[in-house]
Coordinates of C-alpha atoms and ligand atoms in Angstrom, one line a residue:
M1 CA -19.8 -38.4 -32.6
S2 CA -21.4 -38.1 -29.2
E3 CA -23.3 -35.0 -28.1
P4 CA -20.9 -32.3 -26.9
S5 CA -20.9 -32.6 -23.1
I6 CA -17.6 -31.4 -21.7
F7 CA -18.5 -28.7 -19.3
V8 CA -16.3 -27.2 -16.6
L9 CA -19.6 -26.6 -14.7
N10 CA -22.5 -28.5 -16.0
C11 CA -25.3 -26.4 -14.8
L12 CA -27.6 -26.9 -17.8
N13 CA -30.3 -28.2 -15.5
S14 CA -29.6 -26.0 -12.5
P15 CA -32.8 -24.2 -11.6
K16 CA -31.1 -20.9 -10.8
A17 CA -28.7 -20.8 -13.7
T18 CA -30.0 -18.0 -15.9
L19 CA -27.1 -18.5 -18.2
K20 CA -25.9 -21.9 -19.4
P21 CA -22.3 -22.7 -20.3
L22 CA -21.3 -24.0 -23.7
P23 CA -19.4 -27.3 -23.7
L24 CA -15.7 -26.9 -24.3
E25 CA -16.0 -28.9 -27.6
Q26 CA -18.1 -26.1 -29.0
V27 CA -15.7 -23.2 -28.4
R28 CA -12.4 -22.5 -30.1
V29 CA -10.1 -19.8 -28.7
D30 CA -7.3 -18.5 -30.7
G31 CA -6.3 -14.9 -29.7
Y32 CA -4.7 -13.2 -26.8
L33 CA -6.2 -15.6 -24.3
G34 CA -5.6 -18.4 -26.7
S35 CA -1.9 -17.8 -26.5
Y36 CA -2.1 -18.4 -22.8
L37 CA -4.1 -21.5 -23.4
K38 CA -1.6 -22.8 -25.9
K39 CA 1.4 -22.1 -23.6
A40 CA -0.3 -23.8 -20.8
I41 CA -0.7 -27.0 -22.9
E42 CA 2.7 -26.9 -24.5
V43 CA 4.8 -25.7 -21.6
T44 CA 3.0 -25.5 -18.3
I45 CA 1.4 -28.9 -18.2
P46 CA 4.4 -31.0 -19.4
S47 CA 6.9 -29.0 -17.2
Q48 CA 4.7 -29.4 -14.2
Y49 CA 4.5 -33.1 -14.8
E50 CA 8.3 -33.3 -14.3
L51 CA 8.1 -31.2 -11.2
L52 CA 5.3 -33.3 -9.7
E53 CA 7.6 -36.3 -10.2
N54 CA 10.8 -34.6 -9.1
T55 CA 9.3 -33.2 -5.9
G56 CA 8.0 -36.5 -4.8
R57 CA 4.3 -35.6 -5.1
I58 CA 3.6 -38.7 -7.3
D59 CA 5.9 -40.8 -5.2
N60 CA 3.6 -40.0 -2.3
F61 CA 1.0 -42.0 -4.1
R62 CA 3.4 -44.9 -4.9
R63 CA 4.4 -44.9 -1.2
A64 CA 0.8 -45.0 -0.1
S65 CA 0.1 -48.0 -2.4
G66 CA 3.2 -49.8 -1.1
K67 CA 5.0 -49.7 -4.4
I68 CA 8.0 -47.8 -2.9
K69 CA 9.3 -47.4 0.6
T70 CA 10.2 -43.7 1.3
D71 CA 9.2 -41.0 3.6
F72 CA 6.2 -38.8 2.8
Q73 CA 7.5 -35.8 0.9
G74 CA 6.4 -32.2 1.2
Y75 CA 3.3 -30.6 2.6
F76 CA 0.4 -32.7 3.9
F77 CA -1.8 -31.3 1.1
N78 CA 0.5 -32.0 -1.8
D79 CA -2.0 -34.5 -3.3
S80 CA -4.1 -31.5 -4.3
D81 CA -1.3 -30.3 -6.7
V82 CA -1.4 -33.6 -8.5
Y83 CA -5.2 -33.5 -8.8
K84 CA -5.2 -29.9 -10.1
W85 CA -2.6 -30.9 -12.7
V86 CA -4.9 -33.9 -13.7
E87 CA -7.8 -31.5 -14.2
G88 CA -5.8 -29.1 -16.4
C89 CA -4.2 -31.9 -18.4
S90 CA -7.6 -33.5 -19.0
Y91 CA -9.0 -30.3 -20.5
S92 CA -5.8 -29.9 -22.5
L93 CA -6.4 -33.2 -24.4
L94 CA -9.3 -31.4 -26.2
Y95 CA -7.2 -28.9 -28.0
V96 CA -4.2 -30.8 -29.3
E97 CA -3.3 -32.9 -32.3
E98 CA -2.8 -36.6 -32.1
E99 CA 0.9 -36.7 -31.3
Q100 CA 0.7 -34.2 -28.5
R101 CA -2.5 -35.8 -27.2
E102 CA -0.7 -39.2 -27.0
K103 CA 2.1 -37.6 -24.9
L104 CA -0.3 -35.9 -22.6
Q105 CA -2.5 -38.9 -22.4
S106 CA 0.3 -41.2 -21.4
M107 CA 1.5 -38.8 -18.6
L108 CA -2.1 -38.6 -17.4
N109 CA -2.5 -42.4 -17.5
R110 CA 0.6 -42.9 -15.5
V111 CA -0.5 -40.4 -12.8
I112 CA -4.0 -41.8 -12.6
E113 CA -2.7 -45.3 -12.2
E114 CA -0.7 -44.2 -9.2
I115 CA -3.7 -42.3 -7.7
V116 CA -6.1 -45.1 -8.0
A117 CA -3.6 -47.7 -6.6
A118 CA -3.3 -45.6 -3.5
Q119 CA -6.9 -45.8 -2.5
D120 CA -7.9 -47.8 0.5
E121 CA -10.4 -50.6 0.4
D122 CA -13.0 -48.4 2.2
G123 CA -12.6 -45.6 -0.4
Y124 CA -10.4 -43.3 1.7
L125 CA -7.7 -41.6 -0.3
N126 CA -5.1 -39.2 1.0
T127 CA -1.4 -40.1 0.9
F128 CA -0.5 -38.3 4.0
F129 CA -2.8 -40.2 6.3
T130 CA -1.4 -43.7 5.6
F131 CA 0.5 -46.2 7.7
E132 CA 1.3 -44.7 11.1
K133 CA -0.9 -41.7 10.4
K134 CA -4.0 -43.7 9.5
S135 CA -5.4 -43.4 13.0
Q136 CA -5.4 -39.6 12.7
R137 CA -7.9 -39.5 9.7
W138 CA -10.6 -36.9 10.2
T139 CA -9.2 -35.8 13.5
D140 CA -8.1 -32.3 12.6
L141 CA -10.5 -30.9 10.0
A142 CA -9.5 -27.4 10.8
N143 CA -6.0 -27.8 9.6
M144 CA -5.3 -31.0 7.7
H145 CA -7.0 -30.4 4.3
E146 CA -8.4 -33.9 3.9
L147 CA -11.7 -32.6 2.5
Y148 CA -9.8 -30.0 0.5
C149 CA -7.7 -32.7 -1.2
A150 CA -10.9 -34.8 -1.7
G151 CA -12.5 -31.9 -3.4
H152 CA -9.7 -31.5 -5.9
L153 CA -9.7 -35.2 -6.6
I154 CA -13.4 -35.1 -7.3
Q155 CA -13.0 -32.1 -9.7
A156 CA -10.1 -33.8 -11.5
A157 CA -12.0 -37.0 -11.8
I158 CA -15.0 -35.3 -13.3
A159 CA -12.9 -33.4 -15.8
H160 CA -11.1 -36.5 -16.8
Y161 CA -14.2 -38.5 -17.2
R162 CA -16.0 -35.8 -19.2
V163 CA -13.0 -35.4 -21.6
T164 CA -12.0 -39.1 -22.0
G165 CA -15.2 -41.0 -21.1
E166 CA -12.9 -43.2 -18.9
R167 CA -14.5 -44.0 -15.5
K168 CA -11.4 -45.2 -13.6
L169 CA -10.6 -42.0 -11.7
L170 CA -14.3 -41.1 -11.5
E171 CA -15.1 -44.4 -9.8
A172 CA -12.3 -43.8 -7.3
A173 CA -13.6 -40.3 -6.6
I174 CA -17.1 -41.6 -6.2
R175 CA -15.9 -44.2 -3.8
F176 CA -14.2 -41.5 -1.7
A177 CA -17.2 -39.2 -1.9
D178 CA -19.4 -42.1 -0.7
H179 CA -16.9 -42.7 2.1
I180 CA -17.1 -39.1 3.1
D181 CA -20.8 -39.1 3.0
G182 CA -20.8 -42.2 5.2
V183 CA -18.7 -40.3 7.8
F184 CA -20.1 -36.8 7.8
G185 CA -23.6 -35.4 8.2
P186 CA -26.0 -33.9 10.8
S187 CA -26.7 -37.3 12.3
K188 CA -23.2 -38.7 11.8
K189 CA -19.8 -37.2 12.6
R190 CA -20.3 -33.4 12.5
G191 CA -17.6 -31.5 10.7
T192 CA -16.7 -29.1 7.9
S193 CA -13.4 -28.4 6.2
G194 CA -10.8 -25.9 7.5
H195 CA -10.2 -25.2 3.8
P196 CA -13.4 -25.0 1.6
E197 CA -13.2 -26.7 -1.8
I198 CA -15.2 -29.9 -1.2
E199 CA -18.5 -28.0 -1.5
M200 CA -18.1 -27.0 -5.2
A201 CA -16.7 -30.5 -6.0
L202 CA -19.7 -32.2 -4.4
V203 CA -22.2 -30.0 -6.3
E204 CA -20.4 -30.9 -9.6
L205 CA -20.5 -34.6 -8.6
F206 CA -24.2 -34.2 -8.0
R207 CA -24.5 -32.7 -11.5
E208 CA -22.6 -35.5 -13.0
T209 CA -24.2 -38.4 -11.2
K210 CA -27.6 -36.9 -10.4
D211 CA -27.3 -38.4 -6.9
P212 CA -28.8 -35.9 -4.5
K213 CA -26.8 -37.0 -1.5
Y214 CA -23.8 -35.1 -2.8
L215 CA -25.8 -31.9 -3.0
S216 CA -27.1 -32.4 0.5
L217 CA -23.6 -33.0 1.8
A218 CA -22.3 -29.9 0.1
N219 CA -25.2 -27.9 1.6
Y220 CA -24.4 -29.4 5.0
F221 CA -20.7 -28.5 4.8
V222 CA -21.6 -24.9 4.0
L223 CA -24.2 -24.6 6.8
E224 CA -22.1 -26.4 9.4
R225 CA -19.6 -23.5 9.4
G226 CA -19.5 -21.3 12.4
N227 CA -20.0 -24.2 14.8
G228 CA -16.4 -24.6 15.7
F229 CA -15.7 -27.8 13.7
A230 CA -13.2 -26.1 11.5
G231 CA -11.4 -24.3 14.3
G232 CA -13.9 -21.6 15.0
R233 CA -11.5 -19.0 13.5
E234 CA -12.0 -16.2 11.0
Y235 CA -8.9 -17.7 9.1
T236 CA -10.9 -20.9 8.3
V237 CA -14.2 -19.0 7.9
D238 CA -15.6 -20.8 10.8
H239 CA -16.1 -17.8 13.1
K240 CA -19.8 -17.3 12.1
P241 CA -22.5 -19.4 10.3
F242 CA -22.3 -18.8 6.6
L243 CA -25.6 -17.1 6.4
Q244 CA -24.5 -14.5 9.0
L245 CA -21.4 -13.5 7.1
E246 CA -21.3 -9.8 6.0
E247 CA -17.7 -9.2 5.3
M248 CA -15.0 -10.9 3.4
T249 CA -12.5 -11.8 6.1
G250 CA -9.9 -14.4 6.9
H251 CA -7.9 -16.5 4.4
A252 CA -8.8 -15.2 1.0
V253 CA -8.7 -18.5 -1.0
R254 CA -10.7 -20.2 1.8
M255 CA -13.3 -17.5 1.8
L256 CA -13.6 -17.3 -2.0
Y257 CA -13.8 -21.1 -2.4
L258 CA -16.6 -21.1 0.1
C259 CA -18.4 -18.4 -1.9
C260 CA -17.9 -20.5 -5.0
G261 CA -19.3 -23.6 -3.3
A262 CA -22.2 -21.7 -1.8
T263 CA -23.1 -20.2 -5.2
D264 CA -23.0 -23.7 -6.6
V265 CA -25.4 -24.9 -3.9
Y266 CA -27.6 -21.9 -4.6
L267 CA -27.6 -22.7 -8.3
E268 CA -29.2 -26.1 -7.5
T269 CA -31.4 -25.3 -4.4
G270 CA -32.4 -21.7 -4.9
Q271 CA -32.3 -20.9 -1.2
S272 CA -32.7 -17.2 -1.3
D273 CA -30.8 -16.5 1.9
F274 CA -27.7 -18.0 0.3
F275 CA -28.0 -15.5 -2.5
D276 CA -28.5 -12.5 -0.2
T277 CA -25.4 -13.5 1.8
L278 CA -23.4 -13.9 -1.4
S279 CA -24.6 -10.6 -2.8
S280 CA -23.6 -8.6 0.3
L281 CA -20.2 -10.4 0.5
W282 CA -19.6 -9.5 -3.1
E283 CA -20.4 -5.9 -2.6
N284 CA -18.1 -5.8 0.4
M285 CA -15.2 -7.3 -1.6
A286 CA -15.7 -5.4 -4.9
T287 CA -16.2 -2.0 -3.4
K288 CA -13.8 -2.1 -0.4
K289 CA -11.4 -4.9 -0.4
M290 CA -10.1 -5.5 -3.9
Y291 CA -7.0 -4.3 -5.7
V292 CA -7.3 -2.5 -9.0
T293 CA -5.8 -5.7 -10.5
G294 CA -8.8 -7.7 -9.3
G295 CA -6.4 -9.3 -6.8
V296 CA -7.7 -9.9 -3.3
G297 CA -6.3 -10.8 0.1
S298 CA -4.1 -7.9 1.0
R299 CA -2.3 -9.4 4.0
Y300 CA 0.7 -11.7 4.2
E301 CA -0.4 -12.6 7.7
G302 CA -2.8 -15.4 7.3
E303 CA -2.9 -14.8 3.4
A304 CA -6.0 -12.9 4.4
F305 CA -8.4 -10.1 3.5
G306 CA -7.6 -7.0 5.4
E307 CA -9.8 -4.3 6.8
V308 CA -11.9 -2.2 4.4
Y309 CA -9.6 -0.1 2.2
E310 CA -6.5 -1.9 3.6
L311 CA -4.8 -2.3 0.2
P312 CA -1.1 -1.8 0.6
N313 CA 0.8 -1.9 -2.7
R314 CA 4.3 -3.2 -1.9
R315 CA 3.0 -5.5 0.8
A316 CA 0.1 -6.7 -1.3
Y317 CA -0.3 -10.4 -0.9
A318 CA -2.9 -10.9 -3.7
E319 CA -2.2 -14.6 -4.1
T320 CA -2.6 -16.0 -7.6
C321 CA -5.0 -18.7 -6.2
A322 CA -7.2 -15.9 -4.8
A323 CA -7.3 -14.2 -8.2
I324 CA -8.4 -17.5 -9.8
A325 CA -10.9 -18.0 -7.0
N326 CA -12.2 -14.5 -7.5
F327 CA -12.7 -15.3 -11.2
M328 CA -14.4 -18.6 -10.5
W329 CA -16.8 -17.0 -8.1
N330 CA -17.7 -14.1 -10.4
Y331 CA -18.3 -16.6 -13.2
R332 CA -20.8 -18.5 -10.9
M333 CA -22.5 -15.2 -9.9
L334 CA -22.8 -14.3 -13.6
L335 CA -24.5 -17.6 -14.4
V336 CA -27.0 -16.9 -11.7
T337 CA -27.7 -13.3 -12.5
A338 CA -26.7 -12.5 -16.1
D339 CA -25.4 -9.3 -14.7
G340 CA -22.5 -7.7 -16.5
K341 CA -20.9 -6.5 -13.3
F342 CA -19.7 -10.0 -12.6
A343 CA -18.3 -10.4 -16.2
D344 CA -16.6 -7.1 -15.8
L345 CA -14.8 -8.3 -12.7
M346 CA -13.9 -11.6 -14.4
E347 CA -12.2 -9.6 -17.1
Q348 CA -10.5 -7.2 -14.7
V349 CA -9.0 -10.0 -12.6
L350 CA -8.2 -12.2 -15.6
Y351 CA -6.1 -9.6 -17.6
N352 CA -4.4 -8.2 -14.5
G353 CA -4.1 -10.0 -11.2
L354 CA -4.5 -13.5 -12.6
L355 CA -2.4 -13.6 -15.8
S356 CA 0.3 -11.8 -13.8
G357 CA 0.7 -15.2 -12.0
V358 CA 2.3 -16.9 -15.0
S359 CA 5.4 -15.8 -16.9
I360 CA 5.7 -15.3 -20.6
D361 CA 7.7 -18.6 -20.9
G362 CA 4.8 -20.5 -19.2
K363 CA 6.9 -22.1 -16.5
H364 CA 7.6 -19.4 -13.9
Y365 CA 5.1 -18.2 -11.5
F366 CA 4.1 -15.6 -9.0
Y367 CA 2.5 -16.7 -5.8
V368 CA 2.2 -13.1 -4.5
N369 CA 1.2 -10.3 -6.8
P370 CA 2.4 -6.9 -5.4
L371 CA 1.5 -3.6 -7.1
E372 CA 4.8 -2.0 -6.3
D373 CA 8.3 -3.5 -5.9
F374 CA 11.9 -2.5 -5.4
G375 CA 13.1 -5.1 -7.8
K376 CA 13.4 -8.1 -5.6
H377 CA 10.1 -9.9 -6.4
K378 CA 10.9 -12.6 -9.0
R379 CA 8.9 -15.3 -10.7
Q380 CA 9.9 -18.8 -9.5
E381 CA 9.9 -22.1 -11.3
W382 CA 8.2 -23.9 -8.4
F383 CA 7.2 -23.3 -4.8
K384 CA 7.3 -25.7 -1.9
C385 CA 3.6 -24.8 -1.6
A386 CA 2.8 -25.1 -5.3
C387 CA -0.9 -24.2 -5.0
C388 CA -0.8 -21.3 -7.4
S389 CA 1.3 -22.9 -10.1
T390 CA -1.0 -26.0 -10.3
N391 CA -4.1 -23.8 -10.0
L392 CA -2.9 -22.0 -13.2
A393 CA -2.3 -25.4 -14.8
R394 CA -6.0 -26.3 -14.2
F395 CA -7.5 -22.9 -14.8
L396 CA -5.8 -21.8 -18.1
P397 CA -7.0 -24.9 -20.1
S398 CA -10.6 -24.1 -18.9
L399 CA -10.5 -20.6 -20.5
P400 CA -12.8 -21.4 -23.5
S401 CA -15.6 -22.0 -21.0
Y402 CA -15.9 -18.4 -20.0
I403 CA -16.3 -16.6 -23.3
Y404 CA -19.9 -17.5 -24.3
T405 CA -23.0 -18.7 -22.6
K406 CA -26.6 -19.1 -23.8
S407 CA -30.0 -18.6 -22.3
D408 CA -33.5 -19.7 -23.5
N409 CA -33.5 -17.3 -26.4
A410 CA -30.2 -15.7 -26.5
I411 CA -26.5 -16.1 -27.1
W412 CA -24.2 -14.2 -24.8
V413 CA -20.7 -12.9 -25.3
H414 CA -18.9 -12.1 -22.1
L415 CA -15.3 -11.9 -23.2
Y416 CA -14.0 -10.5 -26.4
E417 CA -11.4 -12.8 -27.9
Q418 CA -10.5 -14.2 -31.3
S419 CA -12.7 -17.3 -31.1
D420 CA -15.8 -19.1 -32.3
C421 CA -18.6 -21.2 -31.0
E422 CA -21.4 -23.3 -32.2
T423 CA -24.6 -24.0 -30.5
F424 CA -28.4 -24.3 -30.8
I425 CA -30.6 -21.4 -30.0
A426 CA -34.4 -21.6 -30.5
G427 CA -33.8 -25.0 -31.9
K428 CA -31.6 -23.7 -34.7
K429 CA -27.9 -24.2 -35.2
V430 CA -26.0 -21.0 -34.6
K431 CA -22.3 -20.3 -35.3
L432 CA -20.6 -17.1 -33.9
T433 CA -17.1 -16.1 -34.9
Q434 CA -15.1 -13.3 -33.3
T435 CA -12.2 -11.9 -35.3
T436 CA -10.3 -9.5 -33.2
D437 CA -6.9 -8.8 -31.6
Y438 CA -8.7 -7.6 -28.5
P439 CA -7.4 -6.3 -26.0
I440 CA -4.8 -4.8 -28.3
S441 CA -7.5 -3.1 -30.2
G442 CA -11.2 -2.7 -29.4
L443 CA -12.5 -3.7 -32.8
V444 CA -14.4 -7.0 -32.9
E445 CA -15.8 -8.3 -36.2
M446 CA -18.4 -11.0 -35.6
T447 CA -20.0 -13.3 -38.0
L448 CA -23.2 -14.9 -37.0
T449 CA -24.5 -17.7 -39.1
V450 CA -27.7 -19.5 -38.7
E451 CA -29.2 -22.5 -40.5
Q452 CA -32.4 -20.7 -41.3
P453 CA -33.6 -17.2 -40.5
V454 CA -34.5 -17.2 -36.8
R455 CA -35.3 -14.7 -34.1
F456 CA -33.2 -14.5 -30.9
D457 CA -31.2 -12.1 -28.9
L458 CA -27.5 -11.5 -29.2
M459 CA -26.2 -10.2 -25.9
L460 CA -22.9 -8.4 -26.1
R461 CA -21.2 -7.3 -22.9
K462 CA -20.7 -3.6 -22.7
P463 CA -17.6 -3.2 -20.5
S464 CA -18.4 -0.8 -17.7
W465 CA -15.2 1.0 -18.5
A466 CA -16.2 1.8 -22.1
E467 CA -18.3 4.9 -22.5
D468 CA -19.6 4.5 -26.0
V469 CA -19.6 1.2 -27.8
Q470 CA -20.5 1.4 -31.4
I471 CA -22.3 -1.4 -33.2
R472 CA -22.9 -1.9 -36.9
I473 CA -24.9 -4.8 -38.2
N474 CA -24.4 -5.6 -41.9
N475 CA -22.8 -2.2 -42.2
E476 CA -25.6 -0.3 -40.6
Q477 CA -25.2 1.6 -37.4
V478 CA -27.7 0.2 -34.9
K479 CA -29.2 1.6 -31.7
S480 CA -29.4 -0.9 -29.0
E481 CA -30.9 -1.4 -25.6
I482 CA -28.6 -2.0 -22.5
Q483 CA -29.7 -4.7 -20.1
K484 CA -27.6 -5.2 -17.0
G485 CA -24.4 -4.4 -18.8
Y486 CA -25.2 -6.2 -22.0
I487 CA -26.1 -4.7 -25.4
R488 CA -29.2 -6.5 -26.4
I489 CA -29.7 -7.0 -30.1
S490 CA -33.0 -8.6 -30.8
R491 CA -33.9 -9.4 -34.4
E492 CA -34.6 -12.1 -36.9
W493 CA -31.2 -13.1 -38.1
D494 CA -30.4 -13.8 -41.7
R495 CA -28.4 -16.8 -42.6
T496 CA -25.2 -14.7 -42.4
N497 CA -24.8 -11.6 -40.4
R498 CA -21.9 -9.3 -39.9
I499 CA -21.6 -7.5 -36.6
Q500 CA -18.9 -4.9 -36.0
L501 CA -18.2 -3.8 -32.5
S502 CA -16.0 -0.8 -31.7
I503 CA -15.0 -0.5 -28.1
P504 CA -13.1 2.7 -27.3
M505 CA -9.6 1.9 -26.0
N506 CA -8.5 5.3 -24.8
V507 CA -6.1 5.5 -21.9
R508 CA -8.0 5.9 -18.7
L509 CA -6.8 7.4 -15.4
I510 CA -8.2 5.7 -12.4
E511 CA -8.1 7.0 -8.8
S512 CA -9.0 5.1 -5.7
H513 CA -11.3 5.9 -2.8
P514 CA -9.5 8.4 -0.6
Y515 CA -9.5 6.0 2.3
V516 CA -7.0 3.9 0.4
R517 CA -4.4 6.1 2.0
E518 CA -1.5 4.8 0.0
N519 CA -3.0 5.9 -3.3
V520 CA -3.9 9.4 -2.4
N521 CA -2.9 11.8 -5.1
K522 CA -1.9 8.9 -7.4
V523 CA -3.4 7.4 -10.5
A524 CA -3.3 4.1 -12.2
L525 CA -3.5 3.8 -16.0
F526 CA -5.8 1.5 -17.9
R527 CA -6.3 1.0 -21.6
G528 CA -9.3 -1.2 -22.2
P529 CA -9.3 -4.0 -19.6
I530 CA -5.5 -3.8 -19.2
L531 CA -3.8 -2.1 -16.2
F532 CA -0.4 -0.7 -16.9
C533 CA 2.7 -0.3 -14.7
A534 CA 6.1 1.3 -15.0
E535 CA 9.1 -1.0 -14.8
H536 CA 12.7 0.1 -14.5
V537 CA 13.8 -1.9 -17.5
D538 CA 11.8 0.5 -19.8
N539 CA 12.9 3.5 -17.8
P540 CA 16.5 3.1 -17.0
N541 CA 17.1 6.8 -16.5
I542 CA 14.4 7.6 -14.0
D543 CA 13.2 6.4 -10.6
V544 CA 9.8 5.0 -11.5
L545 CA 8.8 4.9 -7.8
T546 CA 9.0 8.6 -7.5
F547 CA 8.0 9.8 -11.0
A548 CA 5.0 12.1 -11.1
V549 CA 2.9 11.8 -14.2
D550 CA 1.3 14.8 -15.9
P551 CA -2.1 13.7 -17.4
R552 CA -2.5 17.1 -19.2
S553 CA 0.4 16.3 -21.5
G554 CA -1.5 13.2 -22.8
F555 CA -0.4 9.6 -23.5
E556 CA 0.8 7.8 -26.6
V557 CA 0.1 4.1 -27.1
Q558 CA 2.6 2.1 -29.2
L559 CA 2.4 -1.5 -30.3
K560 CA 6.0 -2.8 -30.3
N561 CA 7.6 -6.2 -30.8
D562 CA 9.5 -6.7 -27.7
P563 CA 12.2 -9.5 -27.9
V564 CA 10.9 -11.1 -24.7
L565 CA 7.3 -10.1 -24.4
G566 CA 6.4 -10.3 -28.1
K567 CA 3.8 -8.0 -29.6
T568 CA 3.1 -5.7 -26.7
L569 CA 1.4 -2.4 -26.0
F570 CA 3.4 0.3 -24.3
I571 CA 2.1 3.6 -23.0
Q572 CA 4.3 6.7 -23.1
G573 CA 3.5 9.5 -20.8
S574 CA 5.4 12.5 -19.4
G575 CA 5.8 14.3 -16.2
H576 CA 8.6 15.1 -13.9
H577 CA 11.1 13.4 -11.7
V578 CA 11.7 14.9 -8.3
L579 CA 15.3 14.8 -7.3
T580 CA 14.8 13.4 -3.9
H581 CA 17.0 13.5 -0.9
E582 CA 18.8 10.5 0.7
Q583 CA 17.8 11.0 4.3
L584 CA 15.0 9.0 5.8
Y585 CA 13.6 12.2 7.4
K586 CA 14.5 15.8 7.0
E587 CA 13.1 19.3 7.4
Y588 CA 10.4 19.8 4.8
F589 CA 11.4 21.9 1.8
A590 CA 8.8 23.0 -0.7
G591 CA 11.0 24.2 -3.6
K592 CA 12.2 20.7 -4.7
E593 CA 14.2 20.5 -7.9
R594 CA 12.2 18.8 -10.7
K595 CA 13.4 17.4 -14.0
S596 CA 10.9 16.9 -16.8
G597 CA 10.9 13.7 -18.8
G598 CA 9.0 10.7 -20.1
I599 CA 7.9 7.4 -18.7
T600 CA 7.0 4.2 -20.4
L601 CA 4.4 1.7 -19.1
V602 CA 3.8 -1.9 -19.9
P603 CA 0.8 -4.2 -19.1
Y604 CA 1.0 -5.1 -15.4
H605 CA 0.4 -8.8 -16.1
L606 CA 3.7 -8.8 -18.1
W607 CA 5.9 -7.3 -15.5
A608 CA 9.0 -9.1 -14.1
N609 CA 9.5 -11.1 -17.3
R610 CA 12.6 -9.1 -18.2
E611 CA 15.5 -7.6 -16.2
A612 CA 14.6 -7.2 -12.6
G613 CA 14.1 -3.7 -11.2
P614 CA 11.6 -1.5 -9.4
M615 CA 7.9 -1.5 -10.6
V616 CA 5.0 0.7 -9.8
V617 CA 1.3 0.7 -10.6
W618 CA 0.0 3.8 -8.8
L619 CA 1.9 6.8 -10.1
D620 CA 2.2 10.1 -8.3
L621 CA 0.3 12.9 -9.9
R622 CA 2.1 16.0 -11.1
Ligands
FUB701 O1 -3.7 -24.4 2.0 C1 -3.8 -24.8 0.6 C2 -3.4 -23.6 -0.2 O2 -2.0 -23.2 0.1 C3 -4.1 -22.3 0.0 O3 -5.3 -22.2 -0.7 C4 -3.2 -21.3 -0.3 O4 -3.5 -20.0 0.1 C5 -1.9 -21.8 0.3 O5 -1.8 -21.5 1.6
ZN702 ZN1 -1.9 -20.4 -4.3

C-alpha cells in the first residue's frame, strides 16, 4: 500500500502551516457528521449526476468537443458545477465498498472523458467560449468566470488524481493552468478574476506539482486586484488593492474565496502584510457582519455583505456557498494560527448555516438561508444557478479532513465526532478514537493508543461556548492548561489511554449587539454548537413569530425519534403569546391580552424538512 497522501489541502511543507492536515485515508468519520457524509455519497452525488446530465451541463462538454450539435445550455459558468461534482465524487470513492465504488467510478469516468475531450489544442477549456464565442476569450474577466471555472477544474483534477492516481484530468488541468500562465502576468496580459477561486486552486497545484510558477500566478492574481481589471467594483472585490482592504464588502462568496486564496498564498510565502489584512478582515466579519448561524452576506442585492450590524433575519441572504466559503477560510486561518477561535467558527457555521443548506433526504437544497420565514421558503431539488448544491456535493465528502490535525509534537482535535484517526507523532504510530454522539451529548470518550510509551501533547478544543470542560485520563480528573482555545495535555502516554471529556450542553441564551436593531429584546437559543429555531409544525397552536419566551421558567431538552428528522433534540420552553391585532398600524395600547403556553424548538439546520410554515430563530423576550 502506498503512503497515505490524499489531502484536501496538502500544506505539509507550507512554511506558515502551524498545523498539518491528516490525509483522508487516515480518518474515519461515523457520527453526526458521518451521517451527512454518508448521505452525500449515497444520495447527493448520484442524484446530482443525473441532474448534471438532465440540465445539459455535461452536454455542454459534448457540444464543445463536437460530439453533439446543440445550443449551449444554462449559465456561462455551468462548467463549474460539473467540476465541483467531480471533486466531491472523487473524495467519495474513498469511503465506499467495491460495488458502490464501481458505480461512482463509472459515472466519474464518463464525466471526465467528456471534460478532457472538450479541451482545445492550446490547453484552453471552457465550454461557453467555443465556436462563435471563441474570439471573446479573456475579454471580460470582470463578469465571465473563465478563471473561476478554471479554478474549479484544477481543484477537481487534483482531488481526482490524489484519490485515484489517474493523471488524465490532472494533465488537462495542468495544460489549462499553463495556458493561463502563458496569458496572464505582470509582463503579459494584466488581469484578475471577477470571481476569485483560481487563487486557491493555483496554490494547491503548486503544492501538487512543486512548480513555483503556479504560486507566483496566484500571488499575482491576489495583488492585481484594485487596478480595475475585474471591473473596479466592490461587488467583484476590485475596488481596492487586496492589502488595503479593511472591511468585508461586496459579493460574499467572491470576498471569502479571495480570503481563502490569500490565506493559501500566505501559507506558502509568509508575507506578513497578507496576514495582517486577513486578520483585520476576519475581525470585521466575525464581530460585525455575521449571522448567529455563521452565515454571511446579508443582502439579496449583489449577494453581498451589508453594512456593519446589517443583519436582517427574514431578508437574510446567507448563501450556502458563503457558509461553505466561511468554513474553508476559517480552516485555513486555523492551520496558520492554531487558534481555537477559527475552529469555533468552523463549528458554528458547520452545524448551523451550512448544514441548513441540505435537506434530510440529501437531495433538496437551500440557496438562501433566512433566520425567519413566513412559511414560503422551501428547499429545491435544483436551481438554475446550482452553485450551492454542487458546493455541498464537494464539501460534504471532504468532512473527515477537518476533525484532526497534527503539529510537530502534538495531535489536535478540532471537532468532536464519532471518528478515529491514525498518524505518526514524534516518530511513533498513534491511534485516536472518539466514541460519542456529540452534538447530542457532550460526552466524548477517547482512546489513545501508541506503539510504545511516548511523550507528546494532546490538544483538545475547548469550545468558547463551554464554561467548564471536565477531563479525566485513565479515570483520574486532570487539571489542564488552556492554550489559545485548546486544552493542552502534555504527558508521556502509555500504550493505551482512556480520555473522557465532558462538555456542558446546557441551553444557552444568546443576545446580539444592540446595533442589530432587529434583534433588540430578543434571544436565540443554543445547546452546545447547535442553534435552535421554532417552526410552526411543532407549534400548531401558537404564532411562533410573535411568541415571547420566558427564560426564568427554564428549558427542557428532549431527544425524540421524529418520523422525518430521525433522532433529534427538541427544546421545550414556555412564555406567552400576545393576542395581536390585525391592523398594520393602530393606536398603541399597553394592556395587551396575553396567553401563557409552551413552545418547541428544533435545530435550525433541520428546519423546512417537514410541513411548511413560519419559522423564527430570534424569539421575543417576555
Ligand atoms: O457566480 C458563481 C456563483 O453563483 C457565486 O459564487 C454565487 O454567489 C452565485 O452567484
Ligand atoms: Zn451558491
